[in-house]
Coordinates of N, CA and C in Angstrom, one line a residue:
X1 N 130.2 19.1 -75.8 CA 131.0 20.2 -75.4 C 130.9 21.5 -74.7
X2 N 131.6 21.0 -73.5 CA 131.6 22.5 -72.5 C 132.0 23.8 -73.0
X3 N 131.5 24.6 -72.1 CA 132.2 26.3 -72.4 C 133.7 25.9 -72.0
X4 N 133.7 25.3 -71.2 CA 135.3 25.5 -70.5 C 135.8 25.1 -71.6
X5 N 136.0 23.8 -72.1 CA 137.0 23.0 -73.1 C 136.7 23.7 -74.5
X6 N 135.7 24.7 -75.0 CA 135.6 25.4 -75.9 C 136.3 26.8 -75.6
X7 N 136.5 27.1 -74.5 CA 137.6 28.1 -74.4 C 139.0 27.9 -74.4
X8 N 139.2 26.7 -73.8 CA 140.2 26.5 -74.3 C 140.8 26.0 -75.1
X9 N 140.0 25.7 -76.4 CA 140.7 25.6 -77.5 C 140.7 26.5 -77.8
X10 N 139.6 27.5 -78.1 CA 139.9 29.1 -78.8 C 141.3 29.7 -77.7
X11 N 141.5 29.3 -76.6 CA 143.0 30.7 -75.9 C 144.0 29.8 -76.8
X12 N 144.0 28.6 -77.2 CA 145.2 27.8 -77.7 C 145.5 28.2 -79.2
X13 N 144.3 29.4 -80.0 CA 144.4 30.3 -81.3 C 144.7 31.7 -81.0
X14 N 144.9 32.1 -80.3 CA 145.5 33.6 -79.9 C 146.5 34.2 -80.3
X15 N 146.4 35.0 -81.0 CA 147.8 35.9 -81.1 C 147.5 36.8 -80.9
X16 N 148.5 37.6 -79.7 CA 148.4 38.6 -79.3 C 148.6 40.2 -80.2
X17 N 149.1 39.7 -81.5 CA 149.2 40.9 -82.4 C 147.8 41.2 -82.9
X18 N 146.9 40.5 -83.3 CA 145.6 40.5 -83.7 C 144.8 41.0 -82.6
X19 N 145.0 40.6 -81.0 CA 144.4 41.4 -80.3 C 144.2 42.5 -80.0
X20 N 145.8 42.9 -80.1 CA 146.3 44.2 -79.9 C 145.7 45.0 -81.0
X21 N 145.4 44.9 -82.2 CA 145.0 45.6 -83.3 C 143.1 45.8 -82.9
X22 N 142.9 44.6 -82.7 CA 141.5 44.6 -82.6 C 140.9 45.3 -81.3
X23 N 141.8 45.8 -80.2 CA 141.7 46.7 -79.3 C 141.6 48.2 -79.5
X24 N 142.7 48.1 -80.7 CA 142.2 49.7 -81.3 C 141.1 49.4 -82.0
X25 N 140.8 48.6 -82.9 CA 139.9 48.7 -84.3 C 138.5 49.1 -83.6
X26 N 137.9 48.1 -82.0 CA 136.7 48.0 -81.8 C 136.3 48.9 -80.7
X27 N 137.4 49.8 -80.2 CA 137.3 50.7 -79.7 C 137.3 51.3 -78.2
X28 N 138.2 50.4 -77.8 CA 138.4 49.6 -76.2 C 139.0 50.7 -75.6
X29 N 139.0 51.9 -75.5 CA 139.8 52.5 -74.6 C 139.0 53.6 -74.0
X30 N 138.7 53.9 -72.7 CA 138.3 55.0 -71.9 C 137.4 55.7 -72.4
X31 N 136.0 55.6 -72.3 CA 135.1 56.7 -73.0 C 134.9 56.0 -74.4
X32 N 135.7 55.2 -75.0 CA 134.8 54.6 -76.1 C 133.5 53.3 -75.8
X33 N 133.0 53.0 -77.2 CA 131.9 52.3 -77.2 C 132.4 50.8 -76.4
X34 N 133.8 50.3 -76.6 CA 133.8 49.2 -76.5 C 134.6 49.1 -75.3
X35 N 134.7 49.9 -74.4 CA 135.5 50.3 -72.9 C 135.6 49.0 -72.5
X36 N 136.5 48.3 -72.4 CA 136.9 47.3 -71.1 C 137.1 46.5 -71.9
X37 N 136.2 45.8 -73.5 CA 136.6 44.6 -74.0 C 138.1 44.2 -73.9
X38 N 137.7 42.9 -74.1 CA 139.5 42.0 -73.9 C 139.1 40.9 -75.1
X39 N 140.4 40.9 -75.7 CA 140.2 40.2 -77.2 C 141.4 39.1 -76.9
X40 N 140.8 37.7 -77.6 CA 142.2 36.8 -77.7 C 142.9 37.1 -78.9
X41 N 142.7 37.7 -80.1 CA 143.3 37.9 -81.3 C 142.7 36.8 -82.2
X42 N 141.7 36.1 -82.6 CA 141.2 35.0 -83.8 C 140.1 36.1 -84.6
X43 N 140.8 35.6 -85.4 CA 139.8 36.1 -87.0 C 138.5 35.9 -86.9
X44 N 137.3 36.2 -87.8 CA 136.1 35.5 -88.0 C 135.8 34.4 -88.6
X45 N 136.7 34.1 -90.0 CA 137.0 33.1 -90.4 C 137.4 32.2 -89.4
X46 N 138.0 31.9 -88.8 CA 138.6 30.6 -88.4 C 137.4 30.6 -86.7
X47 N 137.1 31.5 -86.1 CA 136.3 31.4 -85.3 C 134.8 30.8 -85.6
X48 N 134.1 30.9 -87.2 CA 133.6 29.9 -87.8 C 133.7 28.9 -88.0
X49 N 134.5 28.7 -88.4 CA 135.1 27.3 -88.6 C 135.2 26.4 -87.2
X50 N 135.9 27.1 -86.2 CA 135.5 26.6 -84.8 C 134.1 26.1 -84.2
X51 N 133.4 27.0 -84.5 CA 131.7 26.8 -84.4 C 131.4 25.6 -85.0
X52 N 131.4 25.2 -85.8 CA 131.2 24.0 -86.9 C 131.4 23.1 -85.9
X53 N 132.3 22.9 -85.2 CA 133.1 21.9 -85.0 C 132.4 21.8 -83.3
X54 N 131.8 22.7 -82.8 CA 131.0 23.1 -81.1 C 129.4 22.8 -81.6
X55 N 128.9 22.4 -82.6 CA 127.3 22.4 -83.1 C 127.0 21.8 -82.3
X56 N 127.1 20.4 -81.5 CA 126.7 19.8 -80.5 C 126.0 20.2 -79.0
X57 N 127.1 21.9 -78.7 CA 127.0 22.1 -77.8 C 126.1 22.0 -77.0
X58 N 125.5 21.8 -75.9 CA 124.0 22.3 -75.0 C 123.9 23.6 -75.0
X59 N 122.9 23.9 -74.8 CA 122.3 25.4 -74.9 C 123.0 26.5 -74.0
X60 N 122.9 25.5 -72.3 CA 123.4 26.3 -71.3 C 124.8 26.4 -70.8
X61 N 125.7 25.2 -72.5 CA 126.7 25.6 -71.6 C 127.4 27.2 -73.3
X62 N 126.6 27.1 -73.8 CA 126.3 28.1 -75.3 C 126.3 29.5 -74.1
X63 N 125.4 29.4 -73.3 CA 125.2 30.4 -72.4 C 126.0 31.2 -71.3
X64 N 127.4 30.2 -70.8 CA 128.3 30.4 -70.3 C 128.9 31.0 -71.1
X65 N 129.6 30.5 -72.4 CA 130.3 30.9 -73.1 C 129.9 32.6 -73.8
X66 N 128.6 32.6 -73.8 CA 128.5 34.0 -73.8 C 128.8 35.3 -73.4
X67 N 128.5 34.6 -71.7 CA 129.0 35.3 -70.8 C 130.7 35.5 -70.8
X68 N 131.9 35.3 -71.5 CA 132.6 35.2 -71.2 C 133.3 36.5 -71.0
X69 N 134.6 37.0 -70.8 CA 135.2 38.4 -71.1 C 135.6 38.8 -72.1
X70 N 136.2 37.4 -73.1 CA 136.8 37.8 -74.0 C 135.8 37.9 -75.5
X71 N 135.7 39.0 -76.0 CA 135.3 39.2 -77.1 C 134.5 37.9 -78.2
X72 N 135.8 37.4 -78.6 CA 136.1 36.1 -79.5 C 135.3 34.9 -79.0
X73 N 135.1 34.6 -77.7 CA 134.5 33.8 -77.0 C 132.6 34.1 -77.3
X74 N 132.4 35.0 -77.1 CA 131.0 35.8 -76.7 C 130.3 35.6 -78.5
X75 N 131.6 35.9 -79.0 CA 131.3 36.2 -80.4 C 131.1 34.5 -80.9
X76 N 131.6 33.2 -80.6 CA 131.3 32.1 -80.9 C 130.3 31.4 -79.9
X77 N 129.9 32.1 -79.6 CA 128.5 31.9 -78.8 C 127.9 31.8 -79.3
X78 N 128.1 33.1 -79.7 CA 126.6 33.7 -80.9 C 126.5 33.3 -82.5
X79 N 127.4 32.3 -82.8 CA 127.6 31.6 -84.1 C 127.2 30.5 -83.6
X80 N 127.6 29.6 -82.4 CA 126.8 28.8 -82.3 C 124.9 29.0 -82.2
X81 N 124.7 30.2 -81.6 CA 123.2 30.4 -81.5 C 123.0 30.2 -82.7
X82 N 123.5 30.9 -83.6 CA 123.1 31.2 -84.9 C 122.5 29.5 -85.3
X83 N 123.6 28.5 -85.0 CA 123.6 27.3 -86.3 C 122.4 26.8 -85.6
X84 N 122.3 27.1 -84.1 CA 121.0 26.0 -83.5 C 120.0 26.8 -84.0
X85 N 119.2 28.1 -84.6 CA 118.5 28.9 -84.9 C 118.2 28.2 -86.0
X86 N 119.0 28.3 -87.0 CA 119.1 27.9 -88.4 C 118.4 26.4 -88.4
X87 N 119.2 25.4 -87.4 CA 118.8 23.8 -87.6 C 117.8 23.5 -87.5
X88 N 116.9 24.3 -85.9 CA 116.6 23.9 -85.2 C 115.1 23.8 -86.0
X89 N 113.7 22.9 -84.4 CA 112.7 23.6 -84.9 C 112.2 24.4 -84.4
X90 N 110.8 24.6 -84.2 CA 110.5 25.9 -83.4 C 110.6 26.1 -82.1
X91 N 110.4 25.1 -81.5 CA 111.0 25.0 -80.3 C 112.1 25.7 -79.7
X92 N 113.3 24.5 -80.9 CA 114.7 25.2 -80.5 C 115.0 26.6 -81.0
X93 N 114.0 26.9 -81.9 CA 114.1 28.8 -82.3 C 113.5 29.5 -81.1
X94 N 112.7 28.9 -80.7 CA 112.2 29.7 -79.4 C 113.4 29.9 -78.2
X95 N 113.6 28.5 -77.7 CA 114.6 28.5 -76.9 C 115.9 29.9 -77.2
X96 N 116.5 29.8 -78.2 CA 117.6 30.5 -78.8 C 117.1 31.6 -78.6
X97 N 116.2 32.2 -79.7 CA 115.5 33.5 -79.1 C 115.3 34.0 -77.6
X98 N 115.2 33.6 -77.1 CA 114.2 33.7 -76.0 C 116.1 34.2 -74.8
X99 N 117.1 32.9 -74.7 CA 118.3 33.5 -74.4 C 118.9 34.4 -75.4
X100 N 118.8 35.0 -75.9 CA 119.3 35.9 -77.2 C 118.7 36.8 -76.4
X101 N 117.5 37.2 -76.3 CA 117.1 38.6 -75.7 C 117.6 39.0 -74.0
X102 N 117.2 37.5 -73.9 CA 117.9 37.6 -72.1 C 119.3 38.1 -71.7
X103 N 120.3 37.7 -72.8 CA 121.4 37.8 -72.5 C 122.4 38.9 -73.2
X104 N 121.1 40.2 -73.7 CA 122.0 41.1 -74.8 C 123.3 42.0 -73.8
X105 N 122.7 41.8 -72.6 CA 124.2 42.5 -72.1 C 125.7 42.1 -72.7
X106 N 125.5 41.3 -73.2 CA 127.0 40.2 -73.7 C 126.8 40.3 -75.1
X107 N 126.2 41.3 -75.5 CA 125.8 41.6 -77.0 C 126.9 42.9 -77.2
X108 N 128.0 43.0 -76.9 CA 128.2 44.5 -76.6 C 128.9 44.8 -77.7
X109 N 128.8 44.8 -78.5 CA 129.9 45.3 -79.8 C 129.0 45.2 -81.5
X110 N 129.5 46.3 -81.8 CA 128.5 46.2 -83.7 C 128.4 45.1 -84.0
X111 N 130.0 44.4 -84.3 CA 130.2 43.0 -85.1 C 129.2 41.9 -84.2
X112 N 129.4 41.8 -82.8 CA 128.4 41.0 -82.4 C 126.9 40.8 -82.9
X113 N 126.2 42.4 -82.7 CA 125.2 42.3 -83.2 C 125.0 41.9 -84.5
X114 N 125.7 42.7 -85.4 CA 125.6 42.5 -87.0 C 125.7 41.2 -87.4
X115 N 126.3 39.9 -86.7 CA 126.5 38.4 -87.0 C 125.5 37.6 -86.7
X116 N 124.2 38.4 -85.8 CA 123.4 37.7 -85.1 C 122.2 37.8 -85.2
X117 N 121.8 39.2 -85.1 CA 120.5 39.8 -85.0 C 120.0 39.5 -85.6
X118 N 120.0 39.4 -87.2 CA 118.9 39.4 -88.4 C 119.2 37.9 -89.1
X119 N 119.8 37.0 -88.1 CA 119.7 35.6 -88.5 C 118.9 34.8 -87.4
X120 N 118.8 35.7 -86.2 CA 118.1 35.3 -84.8 C 116.5 35.8 -84.8
X121 N 116.9 37.2 -84.3 CA 115.4 38.0 -83.6 C 114.7 38.2 -85.4
X122 N 115.3 38.6 -86.0 CA 114.6 38.9 -87.5 C 113.5 37.6 -87.8
X123 N 114.0 36.7 -88.0 CA 113.8 35.1 -88.6 C 112.1 34.8 -87.3
X124 N 112.6 35.0 -86.2 CA 111.9 34.2 -84.8 C 110.7 35.1 -85.1
X125 N 110.8 36.7 -85.2 CA 109.6 37.7 -85.2 C 108.8 37.8 -86.5
X126 N 109.3 36.9 -87.4 CA 109.2 37.3 -89.0 C 107.5 36.9 -88.9
X127 N 107.2 36.1 -88.6 CA 105.6 36.2 -88.7 C 105.0 36.2 -87.3
X128 N 105.1 36.7 -86.4 CA 105.2 37.1 -85.3 C 104.7 38.8 -85.0
X129 N 104.5 38.3 -83.5 CA 104.3 40.0 -83.1 C 105.1 41.0 -83.3
X130 N 105.7 41.9 -83.7 CA 107.1 42.7 -83.5 C 107.7 44.0 -82.5
X131 N 106.6 43.7 -81.5 CA 106.8 44.7 -80.6 C 107.9 44.5 -79.5
X132 N 108.5 43.4 -79.7 CA 110.0 43.1 -78.9 C 110.9 43.9 -79.2
X133 N 110.9 44.4 -80.7 CA 112.0 44.9 -81.5 C 111.6 46.5 -81.3
X134 N 110.5 46.8 -81.5 CA 110.1 48.1 -81.0 C 110.5 48.9 -79.6
X135 N 110.0 47.6 -78.7 CA 110.9 48.1 -77.6 C 111.8 48.5 -77.6
X136 N 112.9 47.8 -78.2 CA 114.5 47.7 -78.1 C 114.8 48.7 -78.4
X137 N 114.0 49.6 -79.6 CA 113.9 50.9 -80.0 C 114.2 52.0 -78.7
X138 N 113.1 52.0 -77.8 CA 113.7 52.9 -76.8 C 114.6 52.3 -75.6
X139 N 115.2 51.4 -76.0 CA 116.6 50.9 -74.8 C 116.9 52.4 -74.7
X140 N 117.9 52.2 -73.2 CA 119.1 53.4 -73.2 C 120.6 52.6 -73.9
X141 N 120.1 50.7 -73.6 CA 121.1 50.2 -74.4 C 121.4 50.7 -75.9
X142 N 122.5 51.0 -76.1 CA 123.2 51.4 -77.9 C 122.7 50.0 -78.2
X143 N 123.5 49.3 -77.9 CA 123.5 47.9 -78.6 C 122.2 47.0 -78.7
X144 N 121.4 47.0 -77.4 CA 119.9 46.7 -77.8 C 118.8 47.3 -79.0
X145 N 119.3 48.9 -78.8 CA 118.4 49.6 -80.2 C 119.2 49.3 -81.4
X146 N 120.8 49.2 -81.4 CA 121.4 48.4 -82.7 C 120.9 46.7 -83.4
X147 N 120.3 46.0 -82.5 CA 119.8 44.9 -82.1 C 118.6 45.2 -82.8
X148 N 118.0 46.1 -82.7 CA 116.2 46.6 -83.1 C 116.3 47.0 -84.4
X149 N 117.5 47.3 -84.9 CA 117.2 47.5 -86.4 C 117.9 46.8 -87.0
X150 N 118.9 46.1 -86.8 CA 120.0 45.5 -87.6 C 119.3 44.2 -88.0
X151 N 118.3 43.5 -86.8 CA 117.3 42.2 -86.9 C 116.4 42.5 -88.0
X152 N 115.9 43.7 -88.6 CA 115.1 44.5 -89.4 C 115.6 43.6 -90.9
X153 N 116.7 43.6 -91.1 CA 117.6 43.4 -92.3 C 116.9 41.7 -92.5
X154 N 116.3 40.6 -92.1 CA 115.5 40.1 -92.0 C 114.8 40.3 -93.3
X155 N 113.8 41.1 -92.7 CA 112.5 41.5 -93.2 C 113.1 42.3 -94.7
X156 N 114.0 43.2 -94.5 CA 114.0 43.8 -95.9 C 114.8 42.7 -96.9
X157 N 115.5 41.3 -96.3 CA 116.1 40.2 -97.4 C 114.4 39.9 -98.1
X158 N 113.2 39.8 -97.2 CA 112.0 39.2 -97.7 C 111.1 39.9 -98.7
X159 N 112.0 41.5 -98.8 CA 111.0 42.5 -99.2 C 109.9 43.5 -98.4
X160 N 109.6 43.4 -97.4 CA 109.2 43.3 -96.4 C 109.8 44.4 -95.6
X161 N 109.2 46.0 -95.8 CA 110.1 47.5 -95.5 C 109.5 48.0 -94.4
X162 N 108.3 48.0 -94.4 CA 107.6 48.6 -93.3 C 108.1 48.8 -92.0
X163 N 108.4 47.8 -91.2 CA 108.9 48.0 -90.0 C 110.6 48.4 -90.0
X164 N 111.0 48.1 -90.8 CA 112.1 48.8 -91.0 C 112.7 50.3 -91.1
X165 N 111.6 50.7 -92.0 CA 111.1 52.3 -92.2 C 110.7 53.0 -90.7
X166 N 109.7 52.0 -90.4 CA 109.2 53.2 -88.9 C 110.0 52.9 -87.8
X167 N 110.9 51.4 -87.5 CA 111.9 52.1 -86.6 C 113.2 53.0 -87.2
X168 N 113.5 52.7 -89.0 CA 114.2 54.3 -89.0 C 114.2 55.5 -88.4
X169 N 112.7 55.6 -88.4 CA 112.2 56.8 -88.1 C 112.1 57.2 -86.5
X170 N 111.8 55.8 -85.8 CA 112.0 56.5 -84.7 C 113.4 56.7 -84.3
X171 N 114.4 56.3 -84.9 CA 116.0 56.3 -84.3 C 116.5 57.4 -85.1
X172 N 115.6 58.3 -85.2 CA 116.4 59.4 -86.8 C 116.7 60.1 -85.5
X173 N 116.6 60.6 -84.7 CA 117.7 61.6 -83.7 C 118.0 61.1 -82.6
X174 N 118.9 59.5 -82.7 CA 119.9 58.4 -81.6 C 120.7 59.7 -81.7
X175 N 121.1 59.7 -80.1 CA 122.6 60.6 -80.3 C 123.9 59.3 -80.8
X176 N 123.7 58.1 -80.9 CA 124.8 57.4 -81.0 C 125.2 56.9 -83.3
X177 N 126.2 57.5 -83.1 CA 126.8 57.6 -84.2 C 127.1 56.2 -84.9
X178 N 126.9 55.0 -84.3 CA 127.0 53.9 -84.5 C 125.4 53.0 -84.6
X179 N 124.6 54.2 -84.4 CA 123.0 54.0 -84.8 C 122.7 55.0 -86.3
X180 N 123.1 55.8 -86.3 CA 123.2 56.1 -87.5 C 123.4 55.6 -88.9
X181 N 125.1 54.8 -88.6 CA 125.6 54.0 -89.4 C 124.3 52.7 -89.6
X182 N 124.0 52.4 -88.4 CA 123.1 50.9 -88.8 C 121.9 51.1 -89.6
X183 N 121.1 52.6 -89.2 CA 120.0 52.5 -89.6 C 120.1 53.2 -91.0
X184 N 121.8 54.1 -91.9 CA 121.9 54.1 -92.7 C 122.1 53.0 -93.8
X185 N 122.7 52.1 -93.3 CA 123.0 51.0 -93.6 C 121.4 50.1 -93.7
X186 N 120.6 49.9 -93.5 CA 119.4 49.7 -93.7 C 118.6 50.4 -94.5
X187 N 118.9 51.8 -94.2 CA 117.9 52.7 -95.8 C 118.7 52.1 -97.3
X188 N 120.2 51.8 -97.0 CA 120.9 51.8 -97.9 C 120.0 50.2 -98.7
X189 N 120.1 49.1 -97.9 CA 119.6 47.6 -98.1 C 118.1 48.0 -99.1
X190 N 117.3 48.9 -98.3 CA 116.0 49.1 -98.7 C 115.8 49.4 -100.2
X191 N 117.1 50.5 -100.5 CA 117.1 51.2 -102.0 C 117.8 49.9 -103.2
X192 N 118.1 48.9 -102.7 CA 118.6 47.6 -103.8 C 117.4 47.4 -104.0
X193 N 116.8 47.3 -103.4 CA 115.5 46.2 -103.7 C 114.2 47.0 -104.3
X194 N 113.8 48.6 -103.2 CA 112.7 49.2 -103.5 C 113.2 50.8 -103.9
X195 N 113.8 51.0 -104.3 CA 114.4 52.8 -104.6 C 113.4 53.3 -104.2
X196 N 112.2 53.4 -104.5 CA 110.7 54.3 -103.9 C 110.7 54.5 -102.8
X197 N 110.6 53.3 -101.8 CA 110.4 53.3 -100.4 C 111.9 54.1 -99.7
X198 N 112.7 54.0 -100.2 CA 114.3 54.3 -100.0 C 114.3 56.1 -100.2
X199 N 114.0 56.3 -101.2 CA 113.4 57.7 -101.9 C 112.6 58.6 -100.8
X200 N 111.9 57.8 -100.9 CA 110.3 58.5 -100.0 C 110.8 58.9 -98.5
X201 N 111.6 57.6 -97.9 CA 112.1 57.9 -96.4 C 113.3 59.2 -96.8
X202 N 113.8 59.2 -97.4 CA 114.7 60.4 -98.1 C 114.6 61.7 -98.0
X203 N 112.9 61.3 -98.7 CA 112.6 63.3 -98.9 C 112.0 63.7 -98.5
X204 N 110.9 62.5 -97.2 CA 110.8 63.3 -95.7 C 111.9 63.7 -94.9
X205 N 113.0 63.3 -94.8 CA 113.4 63.3 -93.8 C 115.5 63.5 -93.8
X206 N 115.1 64.0 -94.7 CA 117.0 63.8 -95.6 C 117.4 65.4 -94.2
X207 N 116.0 66.6 -94.5 CA 116.9 67.9 -94.0 C 116.7 67.8 -92.3
X208 N 117.1 66.5 -91.7 CA 117.3 66.5 -90.7 C 117.9 65.2 -89.7
X209 N 118.3 63.9 -90.6 CA 118.8 62.9 -90.6 C 120.3 63.5 -90.2
X210 N 120.7 62.9 -89.3 CA 122.2 63.0 -89.2 C 123.4 62.5 -90.1
X211 N 124.1 63.6 -90.2 CA 125.0 63.4 -91.6 C 125.6 61.8 -92.0
X212 N 126.0 61.3 -91.1 CA 126.5 59.3 -91.2 C 125.4 58.9 -91.9
X213 N 124.0 59.1 -91.1 CA 122.9 58.0 -91.5 C 122.5 58.8 -93.1
X214 N 122.8 59.7 -93.3 CA 122.2 59.8 -94.7 C 123.2 59.6 -95.7
X215 N 124.6 60.0 -95.3 CA 125.5 59.2 -96.4 C 125.5 57.7 -96.3
X216 N 125.6 57.2 -95.2 CA 125.1 55.2 -95.6 C 124.3 55.4 -96.3
X217 N 122.8 56.1 -96.0 CA 122.1 55.9 -96.8 C 121.6 55.8 -98.8
X218 N 122.7 56.9 -98.8 CA 123.1 57.8 -100.4 C 124.0 56.8 -101.3
X219 N 124.8 56.0 -100.5 CA 126.2 55.8 -100.8 C 125.8 55.3 -102.3
X220 N 125.0 53.8 -102.3 CA 124.5 53.5 -103.8 C 124.1 54.4 -104.4
X221 N 123.4 55.6 -104.3 CA 122.4 56.2 -105.2 C 123.9 57.0 -106.6
X222 N 123.1 57.4 -107.4 CA 123.8 58.3 -108.4 C 124.3 59.4 -107.8
X223 N 125.6 59.8 -108.4 CA 126.3 61.0 -107.9 C 125.1 62.3 -107.6
X224 N 124.2 62.4 -109.1 CA 123.7 63.4 -109.0 C 122.2 63.5 -107.8
X225 N 121.9 62.6 -107.4 CA 121.3 62.3 -106.2 C 121.6 62.1 -105.4
X226 N 122.7 62.1 -105.0 CA 123.7 62.1 -103.9 C 123.8 63.0 -103.3
X227 N 123.8 64.3 -104.3 CA 124.0 65.5 -104.5 C 122.9 66.3 -103.6
X228 N 121.9 66.2 -104.6 CA 120.3 67.0 -104.0 C 120.0 66.3 -102.6
X229 N 120.6 65.1 -102.5 CA 120.2 64.7 -100.6 C 121.1 65.8 -99.9
X230 N 122.4 65.9 -100.0 CA 123.5 66.6 -99.6 C 123.3 67.8 -99.4
X231 N 122.5 68.7 -100.2 CA 122.1 69.6 -100.5 C 121.2 69.9 -99.6
X232 N 120.0 69.2 -99.7 CA 119.1 69.7 -99.0 C 119.3 69.5 -97.3
X233 N 120.3 68.7 -96.6 CA 120.4 68.5 -95.6 C 121.3 70.1 -95.3
X234 N 122.1 69.8 -96.3 CA 122.9 71.8 -95.3 C 122.3 72.8 -96.0
X235 N 121.3 72.6 -96.4 CA 120.4 73.9 -96.8 C 119.8 73.8 -95.5
X236 N 119.3 73.6 -94.7 CA 118.6 73.5 -93.5 C 119.1 73.3 -92.6
X237 N 120.6 73.1 -92.4 CA 121.7 73.0 -91.5 C 122.0 74.6 -91.5
X238 N 122.2 75.3 -92.6 CA 122.1 76.8 -92.5 C 121.7 77.6 -92.4
X239 N 120.1 77.5 -92.5 CA 119.3 78.6 -91.9 C 118.9 78.6 -91.1

């Protein structure tokens, strides 16, 4: 299957009403995080089903699809990369991982990151040097920084929290709300598996964490504990 044929098949599924809603939902207006992104109007479950049909697409064609101006075509390419990674041998996985990190400029919205980073970058680096994701935390790109923290979801699922906590600390004062949400989400996931690790981080940092990050992190805690952390942050803010 070629990228051109996949594009034709996806565009046959386009729905202008869904596309219009997606334009608003993914903040594509001037100055917004998704500025200029274009949508066909295809739901994620439909894209997943289509990606299964395209599983034998050569990697070079997937790369061409990833460079599309249309959000859903880029997402389909990422779903194909996830499939190729999960079904491939170590050489295949290396090729997918390298293509992924060489083309992060096309992985440029939160759903594109969240549906791929922890399924490609995380597992590839699981038994390797983690420096690539630490490097991404220093990137000027919001999306590369989000890739860094979301990639660690794979480690969290393996009950390995150290890298997630270090990267969360590195991103603590990030200026972007979408990073605050991602870090808070990972802290919440740590809390599901190791409450002590989560609370240790919160006890050290709750007073200077961005409010959104803190709220995401404590969302599943008992109300009494949530209030404790919120009051601790508020007390410092008012001092």
